[in-house]
N, CA and C of each residue as an Amber inpcrd file, in Angstrom:
protein
   612
  69.5580000 -35.0110000 113.5070000  68.8330000 -34.0240000 114.2890000
  67.9890000 -33.1020000 113.3950000  68.5800000 -32.6590000 112.2730000
  67.8420000 -31.7750000 111.3660000  66.5570000 -32.4410000 110.8970000
  66.6470000 -33.7240000 110.5800000  65.4710000 -34.4620000 110.1100000
  64.3670000 -34.4650000 111.1650000  64.7360000 -34.6320000 112.4380000
  63.7410000 -34.6360000 113.5160000  63.1090000 -33.2620000 113.6870000
  63.9190000 -32.2150000 113.5730000  63.3960000 -30.8490000 113.6690000
  62.4180000 -30.5860000 112.5320000  62.8170000 -30.9530000 111.3220000
  61.9760000 -30.7430000 110.1430000  60.6680000 -31.5210000 110.2600000
  60.7380000 -32.7660000 110.7010000  59.5280000 -33.5800000 110.8570000
  58.5870000 -32.9920000 111.8930000  59.1470000 -32.4780000 112.9830000
  58.3350000 -31.8530000 114.0290000  57.6110000 -30.6270000 113.4790000
  58.3160000 -29.8260000 112.7000000  57.7170000 -28.6230000 112.1220000
  56.6990000 -28.9710000 111.0460000  56.8980000 -30.0810000 110.3570000
  55.9250000 -30.5220000 109.3440000  54.6190000 -30.9760000 109.9980000
  54.7370000 -31.5780000 111.1780000  53.5500000 -32.0670000 111.8900000
  52.7280000 -30.9150000 112.4540000  53.3740000 -29.7850000 112.6930000
  52.6700000 -28.6260000 113.2180000  53.1570000 -28.2270000 114.5910000
  53.8440000 -27.1150000 114.6360000  54.3700000 -26.5920000 115.8960000
  53.7080000 -25.2740000 116.2380000  53.5620000 -24.4340000 115.2560000
  52.9500000 -23.1190000 115.4480000  51.9340000 -22.9280000 114.3200000
  51.9520000 -21.7830000 113.6460000  51.0790000 -21.5890000 112.4910000
  51.7180000 -22.2370000 111.2640000  50.9310000 -22.4450000 110.2330000
  51.4380000 -23.0820000 109.0170000  52.5800000 -22.2680000 108.4160000
  52.4060000 -20.9400000 108.3730000  53.4510000 -20.0920000 107.8000000
  54.7110000 -20.1090000 108.6580000  54.5400000 -19.9800000 109.9700000
  55.6990000 -19.9590000 110.8700000  56.4750000 -21.2640000 110.7960000
  55.7530000 -22.3740000 110.7440000  56.4210000 -23.6800000 110.6570000
  57.2500000 -23.7960000 109.3790000  56.6940000 -23.3220000 108.2630000
  57.4270000 -23.3660000 106.9960000  58.6350000 -22.4290000 107.0380000
  58.4460000 -21.2540000 107.6080000  59.5490000 -20.2950000 107.7090000
  60.6860000 -20.8560000 108.5480000  60.3460000 -21.4270000 109.6990000
  61.3680000 -22.0040000 110.5810000  62.0550000 -23.1950000 109.9180000
  61.2650000 -24.0210000 109.2460000  61.8120000 -25.1880000 108.5560000
  62.8030000 -24.7560000 107.4720000  62.4080000 -23.7420000 106.7290000
  63.2770000 -23.2350000 105.6650000  64.5510000 -22.6360000 106.2350000
  64.4150000 -21.8410000 107.2870000  65.5860000 -21.2140000 107.9130000
  66.5590000 -22.2730000 108.4220000  66.0310000 -23.3210000 109.0310000
  66.8820000 -24.3980000 109.5610000  67.6270000 -25.1240000 108.4460000
  66.9060000 -25.4650000 107.3870000  67.5100000 -26.2100000 106.2800000
  68.5490000 -25.3640000 105.5510000  68.2210000 -24.1040000 105.3070000
  69.1610000 -23.2030000 104.6360000  70.3870000 -22.9620000 105.5130000
  70.1580000 -22.7940000 106.8160000  71.2780000 -22.5760000 107.7420000
  72.2040000 -23.7870000 107.7730000  71.6200000 -24.9780000 107.7460000
  72.4180000 -26.2050000 107.7930000  73.2390000 -26.3890000 106.5200000
  72.5680000 -26.3870000 105.3780000  73.2810000 -26.6480000 104.1240000
  74.1810000 -25.4890000 103.7070000  73.8570000 -24.2910000 104.1650000
  74.6890000 -23.1380000 103.8460000  75.7540000 -22.8550000 104.8840000
  75.8110000 -23.6950000 105.9400000  76.7640000 -23.4960000 107.0390000
  76.6630000 -22.0540000 107.5660000  75.4340000 -21.5650000 107.7520000
  75.2440000 -20.1660000 108.1190000  75.3790000 -19.9180000 109.6120000
  75.9240000 -18.7650000 109.9370000  75.8970000 -18.2730000 111.3080000
  74.5110000 -17.6890000 111.5400000  74.0170000 -17.7400000 112.7560000
  72.6600000 -17.2660000 113.0460000  72.4750000 -15.8110000 112.6100000
  73.4960000 -14.9980000 112.8270000  73.4150000 -13.5850000 112.4730000
  73.3970000 -13.3160000 110.9830000  73.6180000 -14.3550000 110.1730000
  73.6060000 -14.1780000 108.7250000  72.2080000 -14.3170000 108.1300000
  71.2560000 -14.8210000 108.9100000  69.8860000 -14.9210000 108.3860000
  68.8350000 -14.3820000 109.3550000  69.2780000 -13.8480000 110.5030000
  68.3730000 -13.2010000 111.4600000  68.9030000 -11.8050000 111.7680000
  68.1080000 -11.0270000 112.5060000  68.5510000  -9.7050000 112.9650000
  68.4690000  -9.6650000 114.4840000  69.2450000  -8.7900000 115.0960000
  69.2090000  -8.6640000 116.5600000  67.8620000  -8.1240000 117.0080000
  67.4110000  -7.0710000 116.3450000  66.1130000  -6.4570000 116.6110000
  65.4420000  -6.1490000 115.2830000  64.1420000  -6.3690000 115.2060000
  63.4100000  -6.1630000 113.9550000  63.5810000  -4.7470000 113.4180000
  63.5870000  -3.7720000 114.3290000  63.7000000  -2.3690000 113.9240000
  65.0630000  -2.0390000 113.3300000  66.0340000  -2.9190000 113.5520000
  67.3940000  -2.6700000 113.0650000  67.6560000  -3.2950000 111.6920000
  66.6240000  -3.8800000 111.0900000  66.8150000  -4.4910000 109.7710000
  67.3080000  -3.4610000 108.7660000  68.3510000  -3.8250000 108.0280000
  68.9490000  -2.9370000 107.0320000  69.1310000  -3.7230000 105.7320000
  68.3870000  -3.3720000 104.6850000  68.4800000  -4.1250000 103.4240000
  69.8610000  -4.0730000 102.7790000  70.6820000  -3.1190000 103.1880000
  72.0400000  -3.0330000 102.6480000  72.9880000  -4.0170000 103.3320000
  72.5200000  -4.6010000 104.4290000  73.3570000  -5.5210000 105.2040000
  72.7270000  -6.9020000 105.3310000  71.4410000  -6.9090000 105.6830000
  70.7570000  -8.1640000 106.0010000  70.2010000  -8.8760000 104.7650000
  69.8820000 -10.1440000 104.9530000  69.4020000 -11.0050000 103.8720000
  68.0090000 -10.5730000 103.4070000  67.8840000 -10.3170000 102.0930000
  66.6210000  -9.8580000 101.5100000  66.1150000 -10.8420000 100.4560000
  64.9020000 -10.5800000  99.9890000  64.3290000 -11.3720000  98.9050000
  65.2410000 -11.3310000  97.6800000  65.7860000 -10.1520000  97.3770000
  66.6210000  -9.9990000  96.1830000  67.9260000 -10.7890000  96.2530000
  68.2780000 -11.2410000  97.4350000  69.5270000 -11.9850000  97.6130000
  69.3720000 -13.4710000  97.3110000  68.1850000 -13.8650000  96.8760000
  67.9110000 -15.2650000  96.5320000  67.6460000 -15.3600000  95.0350000
  68.5030000 -16.0800000  94.3290000  68.3580000 -16.2120000  92.8740000
  68.3090000 -17.6950000  92.5070000  67.1910000 -18.0950000  91.8960000
  67.0090000 -19.4960000  91.5100000  67.5230000 -19.7540000  90.0930000
  68.2360000 -20.8520000  89.9450000  68.6700000 -21.3450000  88.6460000
  68.0590000 -22.7380000  88.4690000  68.3330000 -23.3850000  87.3640000
  67.7160000 -24.6860000  87.0840000  68.0190000 -25.7250000  88.1540000
  69.2780000 -25.8240000  88.5610000  69.6850000 -26.8830000  89.4870000
  70.1890000 -26.3880000  90.8370000  70.1920000 -25.0780000  91.0190000
  70.6690000 -24.5520000  92.2940000  70.0730000 -23.1860000  92.5690000
  70.1530000 -22.7850000  93.8160000  69.7340000 -21.4440000  94.2140000
  70.9440000 -20.7680000  94.8460000  71.1450000 -19.5180000  94.4890000
  72.2710000 -18.7530000  95.0220000  71.7620000 -17.7830000  96.0810000
  72.3880000 -17.8530000  97.2300000  72.0550000 -16.9820000  98.3530000
  73.2120000 -16.0040000  98.5080000  72.9550000 -14.7290000  98.3410000
  74.0420000 -13.7530000  98.4520000  74.0740000 -13.1360000  99.8420000
  75.1860000 -13.3380000 100.5330000  75.3960000 -12.6920000 101.8260000
  76.1450000 -11.3970000 101.5690000  75.5370000 -10.2900000 101.9130000
  76.1700000  -8.9910000 101.6560000  77.3200000  -8.7100000 102.6120000
  77.2740000  -9.3560000 103.7680000  78.3950000  -9.2460000 104.6940000
  78.4540000 -10.4990000 105.5590000  79.6350000 -10.8440000 105.9960000
  79.8220000 -11.9770000 106.8900000  81.1460000 -11.8130000 107.6170000
  81.3630000 -12.6530000 108.5970000  82.5710000 -12.5860000 109.4220000
  83.8370000 -12.7470000 108.5950000  83.7720000 -13.5660000 107.5650000
  84.9600000 -13.8270000 106.7460000  85.0150000 -12.9290000 105.5060000
  84.1880000 -11.8870000 105.4920000  84.1610000 -10.9390000 104.3740000
  84.2450000  -9.5170000 104.9220000  85.3850000  -9.1390000 105.5220000
  85.5120000  -7.8430000 106.2000000  85.3260000  -6.6330000 105.2920000
  85.5570000  -6.8030000 103.9870000  85.4350000  -5.6720000 103.0640000
  84.0700000  -5.6250000 102.3760000  83.1710000  -6.4950000 102.8080000
  81.7910000  -6.5250000 102.3090000  81.7150000  -6.6210000 100.7820000
  82.4980000  -7.5060000 100.2230000  82.4240000  -7.7450000  98.7860000
  81.2230000  -8.6150000  98.4390000  80.7130000  -9.3250000  99.4420000
  79.5900000 -10.2230000  99.2210000  80.0640000 -11.6380000  98.9400000
  79.3210000 -12.5930000  99.4330000  79.6570000 -14.0040000  99.2520000
  78.4280000 -14.7430000  98.7310000  78.6110000 -15.5380000  97.7040000
  77.5110000 -16.3270000  97.1530000  77.5330000 -17.7440000  97.7190000
  76.4340000 -18.1240000  98.3340000  76.2670000 -19.4730000  98.8640000
  75.4080000 -20.2550000  97.8740000  75.9510000 -21.3220000  97.3230000
  75.2140000 -22.1230000  96.3490000  74.5760000 -23.3340000  97.0280000
  73.2580000 -23.4180000  96.9020000  72.5020000 -24.5280000  97.4820000
  71.8690000 -25.3160000  96.3370000  72.2750000 -26.5450000  96.2060000
  71.8660000 -27.3470000  95.0510000  70.5420000 -28.0800000  95.2590000
  69.9100000 -28.3850000  94.1290000  68.7170000 -29.2320000  94.1230000
  69.2000000 -30.6620000  94.3570000  68.8110000 -31.2640000  95.4820000
  69.3800000 -32.5450000  95.8940000  68.5150000 -33.7590000  95.5910000
  67.2290000 -33.5490000  95.3650000  66.3590000 -34.6850000  95.1030000
  66.1120000 -35.5390000  96.3280000  66.3190000 -34.9560000  97.5050000
  66.0990000 -35.6580000  98.7710000  64.8560000 -35.0830000  99.4620000
  64.3660000 -35.7690000 100.4920000  63.2060000 -35.2850000 101.2400000
  63.5000000 -33.9200000 101.8480000  64.7180000 -33.7670000 102.3800000
  65.1470000 -32.4700000 102.9000000  66.0770000 -31.8560000 101.8630000
  65.5820000 -30.8240000 101.1900000  66.3280000 -30.2040000 100.0980000
  66.2670000 -28.6860000 100.2320000  67.4050000 -28.0110000 100.3260000
  67.4000000 -26.5560000 100.4880000  66.7490000 -25.8340000  99.3140000
  66.9780000 -26.3250000  98.1140000  66.4050000 -25.6990000  96.9150000
  64.8750000 -25.7760000  96.9530000  64.3740000 -26.9830000  97.1330000
  62.9250000 -27.2160000  97.1130000  62.2210000 -26.4730000  98.2480000
  62.8150000 -26.5050000  99.4320000  62.2030000 -25.8580000 100.5930000
  62.1890000 -24.3470000 100.4410000  63.2840000 -23.7900000  99.9600000
  63.3660000 -22.3400000  99.7790000  62.4010000 -21.8670000  98.6980000
  62.2540000 -22.6560000  97.6390000  61.3130000 -22.3230000  96.5710000
  59.8810000 -22.3290000  97.1030000  59.5450000 -23.3440000  97.8970000
  58.2050000 -23.4200000  98.4940000  57.9560000 -22.2300000  99.4070000
  58.9530000 -21.8870000 100.2150000  58.8080000 -20.7650000 101.1430000
  58.5830000 -19.4520000 100.3940000  59.3610000 -19.2070000  99.3550000
  59.2180000 -17.9670000  98.5850000  57.8290000 -17.8790000  97.9650000
  57.3250000 -18.9920000  97.4460000  55.9970000 -19.0080000  96.8340000
  54.9110000 -18.7130000  97.8680000  55.0100000 -19.3650000  99.0300000
  54.0390000 -19.1290000 100.1070000  54.1740000 -17.7100000 100.6360000
  55.3920000 -17.2440000 100.7090000  55.6580000 -15.8800000 101.1860000
  54.9650000 -14.8450000 100.3050000  54.9930000 -15.0490000  99.0010000
  54.3390000 -14.1320000  98.0670000  52.8280000 -14.1390000  98.2540000
  52.2730000 -15.3030000  98.5580000  50.8340000 -15.4170000  98.7950000
  50.4520000 -14.8210000 100.1450000  51.3610000 -14.9460000 101.0970000
  51.1180000 -14.4750000 102.4590000  51.1000000 -12.9550000 102.5320000
  51.9910000 -12.3200000 101.7850000  52.1040000 -10.8670000 101.8330000
  52.8200000 -10.3650000 100.5910000  52.3220000  -9.2700000  99.9890000
  53.0360000  -8.6960000  98.8390000  54.4750000  -8.3790000  99.2410000
  55.4050000  -8.6340000  98.3380000  56.8020000  -8.4360000  98.7160000
  57.5330000  -7.4910000  97.7690000  58.4970000  -6.8030000  98.3360000
  59.4470000  -6.0030000  97.5730000  60.7870000  -6.7150000  97.6220000
  61.6230000  -6.4590000  96.6670000  62.9080000  -7.1380000  96.5940000
  63.8060000  -6.8470000  97.7930000  63.6020000  -5.6880000  98.4200000
  64.4390000  -5.3330000  99.5720000  63.8130000  -5.7220000 100.9120000
  62.7120000  -6.4590000 100.8620000  62.1050000  -6.9590000 102.1040000
  62.9720000  -8.0760000 102.6840000  62.9230000  -8.2540000 104.0200000
  63.6980000  -9.3430000 104.6340000  63.2560000 -10.7020000 104.1040000
  64.2080000 -11.6040000 103.9400000  63.8810000 -12.9420000 103.4440000
  63.0090000 -13.6910000 104.4380000  63.4380000 -13.7250000 105.6800000
  62.6900000 -14.4520000 106.7060000  61.9150000 -13.4800000 107.5870000
  60.6040000 -13.7010000 107.6630000  59.7540000 -12.8540000 108.5000000
  58.8660000 -13.7260000 109.3810000  58.3750000 -13.1190000 110.4570000
  57.4460000 -13.8060000 111.3530000  56.0260000 -13.6090000 110.8360000
  55.0620000 -14.2150000 111.4870000  53.6800000 -14.1410000 111.0220000
  53.1150000 -12.7190000 111.1100000  53.7250000 -11.8790000 111.9540000
  53.2980000 -10.4810000 112.0300000  54.0930000  -9.6060000 111.0590000
  54.7760000 -10.2560000 110.1230000  55.4710000  -9.6060000 109.0050000
  56.6840000  -8.7740000 109.4250000  57.2700000  -9.1360000 110.5410000
  58.4830000  -8.4570000 110.9980000  59.7050000  -9.3180000 110.6770000
  60.8670000  -8.6930000 110.5000000  62.0840000  -9.4760000 110.2410000
  62.3300000 -10.4910000 111.3530000  62.8340000 -11.6480000 110.9870000
  63.0970000 -12.7150000 111.9540000  64.2220000 -12.3120000 112.9000000
  63.8850000 -12.2190000 114.1830000  64.8820000 -11.8650000 115.1900000
  65.6050000 -13.1020000 115.6860000  66.8670000 -12.9310000 116.0110000
  67.7020000 -14.0270000 116.4910000  67.0790000 -14.7250000 117.7010000
  66.6380000 -13.9430000 118.6890000  66.1210000 -14.5330000 119.9140000
  64.8180000 -15.2860000 119.6770000  63.9660000 -14.7540000 118.8120000
  62.7110000 -15.4350000 118.4900000  63.0050000 -16.7820000 117.8270000
  63.9300000 -16.7680000 116.8770000  64.3010000 -18.0040000 116.1840000
  64.8390000 -19.0350000 117.1630000  65.7680000 -18.6120000 118.0170000
  66.3820000 -19.5480000 118.9680000  65.3650000 -20.0820000 119.9720000
  64.4630000 -19.2190000 120.4200000  63.4290000 -19.6480000 121.3720000
  62.5380000 -20.7230000 120.7460000  62.1200000 -20.4900000 119.5070000
  61.2730000 -21.4660000 118.8080000  61.9980000 -22.7890000 118.6020000
  63.2430000 -22.7100000 118.1480000  63.9980000 -23.9330000 117.8580000
  64.2820000 -24.7170000 119.1350000  64.5470000 -24.0250000 120.2230000
  64.7770000 -24.7110000 121.5010000  63.5190000 -25.4570000 121.9440000
  62.3500000 -24.8650000 121.7070000  61.0940000 -25.5370000 122.0490000
  60.8970000 -26.7820000 121.1830000  61.2440000 -26.6550000 119.9100000
  61.1430000 -27.8020000 118.9980000  62.1110000 -28.9000000 119.4190000
  63.3200000 -28.5110000 119.7920000  64.3180000 -29.4870000 120.2520000
  63.8220000 -30.2360000 121.4830000  63.1980000 -29.5090000 122.3960000
  62.6350000 -30.1450000 123.5960000  61.5580000 -31.1600000 123.2080000
  60.7100000 -30.7760000 122.2490000  59.6610000 -31.6860000 121.7850000
  60.2540000 -32.9350000 121.1300000  61.4280000 -32.7680000 120.5310000
  62.1010000 -33.8940000 119.8660000  62.8860000 -34.7630000 120.8390000
  62.9210000 -34.3460000 122.1080000  63.6290000 -35.1350000 123.1080000
  65.0790000 -34.7630000 123.3210000  65.5160000 -33.6290000 122.7400000
  66.8890000 -33.1710000 122.9340000  66.9600000 -32.1990000 124.1070000
  68.1320000 -32.0430000 124.6720000  68.3540000 -31.0540000 125.7260000
  68.6790000 -29.7280000 125.0530000  67.7070000 -28.8350000 124.9850000
  67.8740000 -27.5940000 124.2270000  68.9250000 -26.6560000 124.8130000
  69.2870000 -26.8670000 126.0760000  70.2890000 -25.9900000 126.7000000
  71.6730000 -26.1820000 126.0820000  71.8450000 -27.2730000 125.3450000
  73.1400000 -27.5590000 124.7160000  73.2840000 -26.8990000 123.3440000
  72.2470000 -26.1810000 122.9070000  72.2510000 -25.6400000 121.5520000
  72.1490000 -24.1200000 121.5520000  72.8060000 -23.5080000 120.5540000
  72.7890000 -22.0500000 120.4360000  72.7720000 -21.6470000 118.9630000
  73.0580000 -20.3850000 118.7010000  72.9830000 -19.8660000 117.3410000
  73.9630000 -20.4620000 116.3560000  75.0210000 -21.0930000 116.8480000
  76.0110000 -21.6990000 115.9580000  75.7610000 -23.1940000 115.7350000
  74.6920000 -23.7050000 116.3180000  74.4760000 -25.1550000 116.3000000
  74.2860000 -25.7360000 114.9020000  73.6000000 -25.0010000 114.0110000
  73.4000000 -25.5300000 112.6590000  74.7230000 -25.5660000 111.9050000
  75.5250000 -24.5490000 112.1010000  76.8430000 -24.4800000 111.4610000
  77.7540000 -25.5940000 111.9820000  77.7420000 -25.7640000 113.2990000
  78.5420000 -26.8250000 113.9140000  78.0150000 -28.1950000 113.4890000
  76.6870000 -28.3230000 113.4800000  76.0700000 -29.5870000 113.0840000
  76.3830000 -29.9510000 111.6470000  76.3920000 -28.9440000 110.7790000
  76.7190000 -29.1970000 109.3760000  78.1560000 -29.6780000 109.2420000
  79.0600000 -29.0460000 109.9870000  80.4720000 -29.4410000 109.9340000
  80.6600000 -30.8560000 110.4790000  79.9550000 -31.1610000 111.5620000
  80.0400000 -32.4970000 112.1580000  79.5030000 -33.5570000 111.1980000
  78.3550000 -33.2610000 110.5860000  77.7650000 -34.1990000 109.6250000
  78.6690000 -34.3770000 108.4110000  79.3050000 -33.2870000 108.0030000
  80.2280000 -33.3640000 106.8660000  81.4000000 -34.2830000 107.1940000
  81.8850000 -34.1970000 108.4270000  82.9730000 -35.0760000 108.8570000
  82.5480000 -36.5310000 108.8440000  81.3340000 -36.7960000 109.3300000
  80.8140000 -38.1640000 109.3430000  80.6130000 -38.7000000 107.9270000
  80.2850000 -37.7830000 107.0210000  80.0740000 -38.1800000 105.6270000
  81.3900000 -38.3180000 104.8680000  82.5020000 -38.1230000 105.6030000
  83.8540000 -38.2390000 105.0270000  84.0990000 -37.2560000 103.8910000
  83.5010000 -36.0730000 104.0320000  83.7670000 -35.0020000 103.0700000
  85.1590000 -34.4330000 103.3630000  85.9290000 -34.1970000 102.3300000
  87.3060000 -33.7520000 102.4850000  87.3920000 -32.4510000 103.2820000
  88.4990000 -32.2970000 104.0370000  88.6880000 -31.1200000 104.8770000
  88.5780000 -29.8160000 104.0950000  89.2010000 -29.7780000 102.9280000
  89.1860000 -28.5130000 102.1830000  87.7780000 -28.1650000 101.7050000
  86.9480000 -29.1980000 101.4460000  85.5660000 -28.9440000 101.0440000
  84.7460000 -28.4370000 102.2210000  84.9700000 -29.0130000 103.3930000
  84.2610000 -28.5640000 104.5950000  84.5860000 -27.0990000 104.8600000
  85.8600000 -26.7630000 104.7450000  86.2780000 -25.3800000 105.0010000
  85.7310000 -24.4280000 103.9430000  85.5920000 -24.9150000 102.7210000
  85.0070000 -24.0890000 101.6680000  83.5180000 -23.8960000 101.9120000
  82.8260000 -24.9800000 102.2300000  81.3940000 -24.9010000 102.5060000
  81.1070000 -23.9830000 103.6850000  81.9530000 -24.0710000 104.7060000
  81.7450000 -23.2730000 105.9070000  82.4260000 -21.9250000 105.8980000
  83.1470000 -21.6320000 104.8030000  83.8380000 -20.3470000 104.6590000
  84.8250000 -20.0860000 105.7890000  85.5050000 -21.1490000 106.2240000
  86.5540000 -20.9820000 107.2280000  87.8500000 -20.6040000 106.5260000
  88.6050000 -19.7110000 107.1310000  89.8390000 -19.2490000 106.4890000
  91.0660000 -19.5010000 107.3550000  90.9770000 -20.4660000 108.2620000
  92.0860000 -20.7270000 109.1790000  93.3220000 -21.2680000 108.4620000
  93.1340000 -21.9710000 107.3490000  94.2620000 -22.4930000 106.5810000
  94.3240000 -21.7770000 105.2350000  95.3710000 -21.0080000 105.0240000
  95.4490000 -20.1790000 103.8260000  95.5070000 -20.9850000 102.5320000
  95.8930000 -22.2590000 102.6180000  96.0080000 -23.0520000 101.3940000
  94.6620000 -23.3070000 100.7380000  93.6170000 -23.1780000 101.5210000
  92.2740000 -23.4580000 100.9940000  91.9610000 -22.5800000  99.7820000
  92.3960000 -21.3310000  99.8300000  92.0490000 -20.4050000  98.7550000
  92.6820000 -20.7990000  97.4150000  93.6930000 -21.6480000  97.4630000
  94.3700000 -22.0490000  96.2350000  93.8180000 -23.3430000  95.6580000
  92.9060000 -23.9640000  96.3620000  92.3260000 -25.2200000  95.8810000
  91.0560000 -24.9260000  95.0950000  90.9950000 -25.4140000  93.8970000
  89.8170000 -25.1940000  93.0550000  88.7020000 -26.1440000  93.4860000
  87.5840000 -25.5600000  93.8720000  86.4230000 -26.3530000  94.2700000
  85.3290000 -26.1250000  93.2350000  84.9940000 -27.1520000  92.4930000
  84.0140000 -27.0300000  91.4170000  82.5900000 -27.0780000  91.9610000
  81.6210000 -26.5130000  91.2190000  80.2170000 -26.6160000  91.6210000
  79.7770000 -28.0660000  91.8050000  80.3260000 -28.9600000  90.9680000
  79.9720000 -30.3830000  91.0760000  80.4340000 -30.9590000  92.4090000
  81.6010000 -30.5060000  92.8880000  82.1160000 -30.9720000  94.1790000
  81.2180000 -30.5150000  95.3180000  80.7670000 -29.2570000  95.2360000
  79.8900000 -28.7170000  96.2780000  78.5500000 -29.4460000  96.2680000
  78.0100000 -29.7040000  95.0620000  76.7410000 -30.4330000  94.9690000
  76.8900000 -31.8360000  95.5380000  77.9960000 -32.4990000  95.2200000
  78.2510000 -33.8460000  95.7360000  78.3400000 -33.8380000  97.2530000
  79.0120000 -32.8290000  97.8030000  79.1530000 -32.7220000  99.2580000
  77.7990000 -32.5220000  99.9200000  76.9560000 -31.6600000  99.3290000
  75.6310000 -31.4180000  99.8990000  74.7560000 -32.6630000  99.7930000
  74.9100000 -33.4140000  98.7060000  74.1700000 -34.6710000  98.5660000
  74.5610000 -35.6570000  99.6520000  75.8620000 -35.7240000  99.9520000
  76.3330000 -36.6280000 100.9990000  75.8310000 -36.1890000 102.3690000
  75.7430000 -34.8730000 102.5810000  75.2080000 -34.3620000 103.8470000
  73.7710000 -34.8230000 104.0560000  73.0090000 -34.8760000 102.9730000
  71.5870000 -35.2310000 103.0850000  71.3780000 -36.6950000 103.4370000
  72.4340000 -37.5090000 103.3360000  72.3010000 -38.9410000 103.6350000
  72.6910000 -39.2730000 105.0590000  73.1480000 -38.2820000 105.8240000
  73.5720000 -38.5340000 107.2110000  72.3600000 -38.5800000 108.1270000
């Protein structure tokens, strides 16, 4: 499904910038197992750089990009969580897409480090409802029943794809930051394991 959404946005759905922004948000949400509220805001006016995802929360390294979530459902004390997205060498790659988006974003509008990561063409923070409305329209164009999808669909889809790819349960729970089984915290998950899991996701 992600591939069909990405292809539709590549062909042209809205403006060039909006299509790239939506494509990047979808890919990052999928590979990062993100909840919709972790990369969008309820209302643009409510954007808070101390809480919401900013430009400064994206750090590129040679083989991976780190996305820092300042708060999330599984981080009640707001210590921050680092989401590692590896360079996969696939057509759909979170590293490559995010790098392209950041470069285009800089050309589109001067940026400060505390500016929202995802913005609309009118330079406002990406709102949850706007994102969902756009994606539902894309899903309809792809032949899917958009009424079956909501803000958790990328997270659920990533988990489902991970299961199909036969990724181990503890890795899925680590990737998705689920804490239902306390034993997960005692299992060492190496960066190589996470990269391997993301590579397998890209083949589904």
